[in-house]
Amino acid sequence: MIYKFIDDNGTFTVENPHKYNLYFPLTSKDGALLSSISPNLAGDIKRDNEHFLTPPASIEDIRSNWLTRRDFFIRTDSETIRLSAPYQDTLEAGLLYHKIIKKTKRLEIEILNFIPYDAAVELMQIKVKNIGQKRINIRPTSFIPLYGRPEKSLRDHRHVTSLLNRVYFHKFGILLKPTMVFDERGHRVNETTYFGLGLEGDGSAPVGQFPTLDYFYGEGNIISPDAIEKNIKPANKKLPEFDGKEACAALRFKEKRLEKGETASYCLMLGLEESEQRIEEIFQKFNSPAKVLNSFIETKQYWRTYLSGIDFKFGNRNFDNWLLWVKLQPALRKLFGCSFLPHFDYGKGGRGWRDLWQDALTLLLTEPHTARNFIINNFKGVRIDGSNATIIAKDGTFLSDRNRISRVWMDHGIWPYLTLRLYIHKTGDLDILLKEDTYFQDHQFKRAREIDYAFAHQQGYSLKDKEGRVYQGSILEHILAENLAQFFNVGSHNIIRLEHADWNDGLDMAPEHGESATFSFMYAYNLRDLCDFLNRLKIRTQTVSISKELAYLIDAAQNQKNYADYRYKQSRLDEYLTRVKNISGEKSRIHLEDLIADLKVKSDHLFKLLAKQEWLPCGFFNGYYDNQGRRVEGKTPEGKLNMLLPSQVFAIMSGGAAEGQIKKIWQSINKYLRDKKLGGFRLNTNFNSHYNLDLGRAFGFSYGDKENGAFFSHMVVMLANALYQRGFIEEGFEAINSLYEMAAGPKAKIYPLIPEYFNNEGRGLYSYLTGSSSWYIYTLLEEILGVKFVLGDIHLRPKLTAGNFFGREISVQFQLGGNKIHLTYIRVAARKKAYKIKEVYLGDKKIPPQQNIHIVKKEAISGKENHLRVYLK
């Protein structure tokens, strides 16, 4: 690892961090301001895609684009020290702050950046200490380029939009308020003021400023600006020529003589607001070193408290601290979405549908008090045709697509049920299945096969019946709509259609004839697993109400024999999609016994079809058919072997793969997908771009990057989860341990986290915003530590091996029903195979096994603190 942990709160240091092209996230508790920062102080500061304070920064900008840096110049008698340049540097980073400590021959400089947990402003504090033997004269000047407009203006009317700029002098800095927001669809008045304010440690204001790039550069440039090298006099009042120019917060502070050991400090405040009064309030809140220090302490404490909802102690400082950052990653994606960090230079903010539900696996543990409302609100994004809105904005509203493309991901119906399943088991809240909720409706119909160009967007996005009334259905109905529609949505091999992609976004070029056996396994699983909840629901009711149209898809009693004919399924789905274009609003009462019988028939049919048709002689499953209807995996006519990891993961996870098949799959994974040099598991073998135009863009990528053969963290941790679920404990450990070994290894060259993927060199790429973190925490708690939630009770089924232990004990703290649970596993001695439970105690009370399972009933958990001790043999 390139970092060293210096405490037990996740704080780490990196020596000479400028050698690594890395970035770090900064934000508040509600994501009101989003920043990224690198060791050379590059990155950007923004609220959303429409409001960038500083120029948008992609990964190459981090090391190459000087305009994306938060710079600060210190001119001495003999040299110019530029704080974005490397010297003898040490990075210190923690929850959630970034500190660079620089040493030159005569100065030690500390640059602290953080966003207070409760304010939308980035604070940048610079401390300059004379460590030489003689006094030194310094002339400090900040230099923060201000962008002040939407991201799209970077390459769309960049100069023209700068003509809208108006700068205003503030006693402590600069205000930038463009006259309007440039949009050729309809220009509008700008209401946002972007600001950069600064003051000295004693509260003194800057002596002047250079408010535009032109004025700052003079006849020089960004490398050698006249304002610094020629000591041009700063402006103290606004001049007419400052309007219509690219702006900057270049604040000149008074010259100062530092005696030996003396320190000078400066603070910059960077942000954007809709009112100058609010800017003044922010300034008053942070206008002294004491106030900044107090906010810094409170911010660190806030994030520590936030992460305490679930707390692991494996007895190894490196691993325990690494887990803190992994736990934080779902929260970061909740706030940043899938955009706004340098690698994630796509999209326009918000989280994707799949991300929304998978991140909830951890958020249900760290934010249990918000879980029910969170889930109910998310179901509002489901369409009655079984598809869904693909983006959820920060305010909870749903958007059809981030790029306004009419498309559907075929796996999206899988994830809501998996998250709902965890929630119900953790809380015992079966009643949520009967909770009424709205549906999403927009211009897309029939799973994006038809577009209503006359759709009245201004009338909202809630599904309305033929009478114009907002239609509501139970959460159970939403789940059924997602999963039943997909059962019938098949291609010519009777496998569920790939549509515009599945989990692998790179498989996006087979909309007509592509099919995904990979996620057909998971739809079969959902249909079967839902029956368990429905059986339990019979205690409350014998019937449920669903839409009259959806009842049309509950047809197994009459049409089971027709399921072998893909044309029957297609016809049935077409009729359903036609009916729900103008939903009646009428309901049908369905007996739960009949519904359970129907779902079981459908699930059994799918599992049998997949097992018979997609198992290959070479020892693994085929997961896909391409846009020409060709089988993708297995041996090609040219004698080459193609294999994809997801095809095997979901066959195992769903229960579709038999035990003997899992053994052969594991052998194949090790033979074809495991990298002997790096030790990790690749997403696929090298297809040599054969499927570029018939399956997806992924195979146009360089092999070993992104969705073409990279070590994709998300799929590796789901492989581990699937293996653990099916009782392949040693194999599961190998898979999940490979992630930590790669992430913490020297070749990764990353901060403590799980990246989206590792490339051929073992380098970790796309930091922080990945669903693998949620699945890692979920797998650690439910599978490895064996904390199984079953309708509010805890079933203890650990799958611990010697490889999980660093010492004698492993502990975890989590919440259940508002009560804290402290669970400690204690091993008596090391052993080669998985440990088994010897004894379990809740406090001083011994808990005997029930049918070989140790169950902690929810009624036994009371009070604020509950201590569980589990002795292993």
Short mmCIF file of N, CA, C and O in Angstrom, two decimals, residues 468-512:
data_model
loop_
_atom_site.label_atom_id
_atom_site.label_comp_id
_atom_site.label_asym_id
_atom_site.label_seq_id
_atom_site.Cartn_x
_atom_site.Cartn_y
_atom_site.Cartn_z
N GLY A 468 -57.83 9.72 -15.53
CA GLY A 468 -56.96 10.82 -15.15
C GLY A 468 -56.59 10.84 -13.68
O GLY A 468 -55.98 11.79 -13.20
N ARG A 469 -56.95 9.79 -12.94
CA ARG A 469 -56.62 9.72 -11.52
C ARG A 469 -55.25 9.06 -11.33
O ARG A 469 -54.90 8.12 -12.05
N VAL A 470 -54.48 9.58 -10.35
CA VAL A 470 -53.19 8.97 -10.05
C VAL A 470 -53.43 7.55 -9.56
O VAL A 470 -54.20 7.32 -8.62
N TYR A 471 -52.77 6.60 -10.21
CA TYR A 471 -52.96 5.19 -9.87
C TYR A 471 -51.94 4.74 -8.84
O TYR A 471 -50.77 5.11 -8.90
N GLN A 472 -52.40 3.93 -7.89
CA GLN A 472 -51.51 3.36 -6.89
C GLN A 472 -51.69 1.85 -6.82
O GLN A 472 -52.81 1.34 -6.99
N GLY A 473 -50.58 1.18 -6.57
CA GLY A 473 -50.61 -0.26 -6.35
C GLY A 473 -49.70 -0.60 -5.20
O GLY A 473 -48.82 0.19 -4.82
N SER A 474 -49.86 -1.76 -4.63
CA SER A 474 -49.04 -2.17 -3.50
C SER A 474 -47.58 -2.35 -3.92
O SER A 474 -47.27 -2.51 -5.10
N ILE A 475 -46.69 -2.32 -2.94
CA ILE A 475 -45.28 -2.62 -3.21
C ILE A 475 -45.17 -4.02 -3.81
O ILE A 475 -44.36 -4.25 -4.73
N LEU A 476 -45.98 -4.95 -3.33
CA LEU A 476 -46.01 -6.29 -3.91
C LEU A 476 -46.36 -6.22 -5.39
O LEU A 476 -45.74 -6.91 -6.22
N GLU A 477 -47.32 -5.40 -5.74
CA GLU A 477 -47.70 -5.26 -7.15
C GLU A 477 -46.54 -4.72 -7.98
O GLU A 477 -46.30 -5.17 -9.10
N HIS A 478 -45.80 -3.77 -7.43
CA HIS A 478 -44.64 -3.24 -8.14
C HIS A 478 -43.61 -4.35 -8.41
O HIS A 478 -43.07 -4.45 -9.52
N ILE A 479 -43.36 -5.17 -7.39
CA ILE A 479 -42.41 -6.29 -7.55
C ILE A 479 -42.91 -7.26 -8.61
O ILE A 479 -42.15 -7.74 -9.46
N LEU A 480 -44.19 -7.55 -8.58
CA LEU A 480 -44.76 -8.47 -9.57
C LEU A 480 -44.68 -7.89 -10.98
O LEU A 480 -44.36 -8.60 -11.94
N ALA A 481 -44.94 -6.60 -11.11
CA ALA A 481 -44.86 -5.98 -12.43
C ALA A 481 -43.45 -6.10 -13.00
O ALA A 481 -43.26 -6.43 -14.18
N GLU A 482 -42.44 -5.88 -12.15
CA GLU A 482 -41.06 -5.96 -12.62
C GLU A 482 -40.67 -7.38 -13.03
O GLU A 482 -39.97 -7.59 -14.03
N ASN A 483 -41.09 -8.35 -12.26
CA ASN A 483 -40.62 -9.71 -12.48
C ASN A 483 -41.50 -10.52 -13.42
O ASN A 483 -40.98 -11.33 -14.19
N LEU A 484 -42.81 -10.32 -13.38
CA LEU A 484 -43.69 -11.05 -14.30
C LEU A 484 -43.51 -10.57 -15.73
O LEU A 484 -43.48 -11.38 -16.67
N ALA A 485 -43.41 -9.27 -15.94
CA ALA A 485 -43.22 -8.76 -17.30
C ALA A 485 -41.95 -9.35 -17.91
O ALA A 485 -41.94 -9.75 -19.09
N GLN A 486 -40.90 -9.46 -17.12
CA GLN A 486 -39.65 -9.99 -17.64
C GLN A 486 -39.73 -11.48 -17.93
O GLN A 486 -39.05 -11.98 -18.84
N PHE A 487 -40.53 -12.21 -17.17
CA PHE A 487 -40.68 -13.64 -17.46
C PHE A 487 -41.15 -13.87 -18.90
O PHE A 487 -40.71 -14.80 -19.57
N PHE A 488 -42.02 -12.99 -19.36
CA PHE A 488 -42.58 -13.14 -20.71
C PHE A 488 -41.74 -12.42 -21.78
O PHE A 488 -41.98 -12.61 -22.97
N ASN A 489 -40.78 -11.63 -21.35
CA ASN A 489 -40.03 -10.78 -22.28
C ASN A 489 -38.82 -11.53 -22.83
O ASN A 489 -37.67 -11.27 -22.47
N VAL A 490 -39.06 -12.48 -23.72
CA VAL A 490 -38.00 -13.40 -24.15
C VAL A 490 -37.68 -13.25 -25.63
O VAL A 490 -38.45 -12.69 -26.41
N GLY A 491 -36.52 -13.77 -25.98
CA GLY A 491 -36.09 -13.83 -27.37
C GLY A 491 -36.35 -15.21 -27.95
O GLY A 491 -37.05 -16.04 -27.36
N SER A 492 -35.71 -15.49 -29.07
CA SER A 492 -36.00 -16.73 -29.79
C SER A 492 -35.45 -17.98 -29.11
O SER A 492 -35.80 -19.10 -29.48
N HIS A 493 -34.57 -17.82 -28.10
CA HIS A 493 -34.09 -18.97 -27.34
C HIS A 493 -34.87 -19.13 -26.04
O HIS A 493 -34.50 -19.95 -25.18
N ASN A 494 -35.96 -18.39 -25.91
CA ASN A 494 -36.84 -18.43 -24.73
C ASN A 494 -36.14 -17.92 -23.47
O ASN A 494 -36.52 -18.24 -22.36
N ILE A 495 -35.08 -17.13 -23.66
CA ILE A 495 -34.33 -16.50 -22.58
C ILE A 495 -34.71 -15.01 -22.55
O ILE A 495 -34.97 -14.41 -23.59
N ILE A 496 -34.72 -14.43 -21.36
CA ILE A 496 -35.13 -13.02 -21.23
C ILE A 496 -34.22 -12.12 -22.05
O ILE A 496 -33.00 -12.26 -22.04
N ARG A 497 -34.84 -11.20 -22.78
CA ARG A 497 -34.13 -10.34 -23.72
C ARG A 497 -33.12 -9.44 -23.00
O ARG A 497 -33.36 -8.94 -21.91
N LEU A 498 -31.99 -9.21 -23.67
CA LEU A 498 -30.96 -8.33 -23.16
C LEU A 498 -31.37 -6.87 -23.24
O LEU A 498 -30.88 -6.02 -22.48
N GLU A 499 -32.28 -6.56 -24.16
CA GLU A 499 -32.71 -5.18 -24.40
C GLU A 499 -31.49 -4.28 -24.62
O GLU A 499 -30.65 -4.58 -25.46
N HIS A 500 -31.35 -3.21 -23.86
CA HIS A 500 -30.27 -2.26 -24.15
C HIS A 500 -29.03 -2.48 -23.28
O HIS A 500 -28.06 -1.73 -23.41
N ALA A 501 -29.03 -3.47 -22.42
CA ALA A 501 -27.87 -3.88 -21.60
C ALA A 501 -28.40 -4.52 -20.33
O ALA A 501 -29.61 -4.47 -20.04
N ASP A 502 -27.49 -5.14 -19.56
CA ASP A 502 -27.85 -5.59 -18.22
C ASP A 502 -26.84 -4.98 -17.24
O ASP A 502 -26.41 -3.85 -17.46
N TRP A 503 -26.48 -5.71 -16.18
CA TRP A 503 -25.50 -5.16 -15.22
C TRP A 503 -24.26 -4.65 -15.95
O TRP A 503 -23.70 -3.61 -15.57
N ASN A 504 -23.84 -5.38 -16.96
CA ASN A 504 -22.69 -4.96 -17.75
C ASN A 504 -23.15 -3.94 -18.78
O ASN A 504 -23.67 -4.28 -19.83
N ASP A 505 -22.96 -2.66 -18.45
CA ASP A 505 -23.41 -1.59 -19.35
C ASP A 505 -22.74 -1.66 -20.71
O ASP A 505 -23.22 -1.07 -21.68
N GLY A 506 -21.62 -2.38 -20.78
CA GLY A 506 -20.91 -2.49 -22.04
C GLY A 506 -21.54 -3.43 -23.03
O GLY A 506 -21.13 -3.49 -24.20
N LEU A 507 -22.56 -4.18 -22.61
CA LEU A 507 -23.27 -5.08 -23.53
C LEU A 507 -24.51 -4.36 -24.06
O LEU A 507 -25.65 -4.74 -23.79
N ASP A 508 -24.27 -3.33 -24.84
CA ASP A 508 -25.34 -2.39 -25.20
C ASP A 508 -25.65 -2.33 -26.69
O ASP A 508 -26.23 -1.35 -27.16
N MET A 509 -25.28 -3.39 -27.43
CA MET A 509 -25.48 -3.34 -28.88
C MET A 509 -26.21 -4.57 -29.40
O MET A 509 -25.99 -5.02 -30.52
N ALA A 510 -27.10 -5.12 -28.57
CA ALA A 510 -27.86 -6.29 -29.01
C ALA A 510 -29.33 -6.14 -28.63
O ALA A 510 -29.94 -7.04 -28.06
N PRO A 511 -29.96 -5.00 -28.95
CA PRO A 511 -31.33 -4.76 -28.50
C PRO A 511 -32.39 -5.61 -29.22
O PRO A 511 -33.45 -5.84 -28.66
N GLU A 512 -32.10 -6.03 -30.43
CA GLU A 512 -33.11 -6.78 -31.18
C GLU A 512 -33.12 -8.26 -30.81
O GLU A 512 -34.17 -8.83 -30.51
#
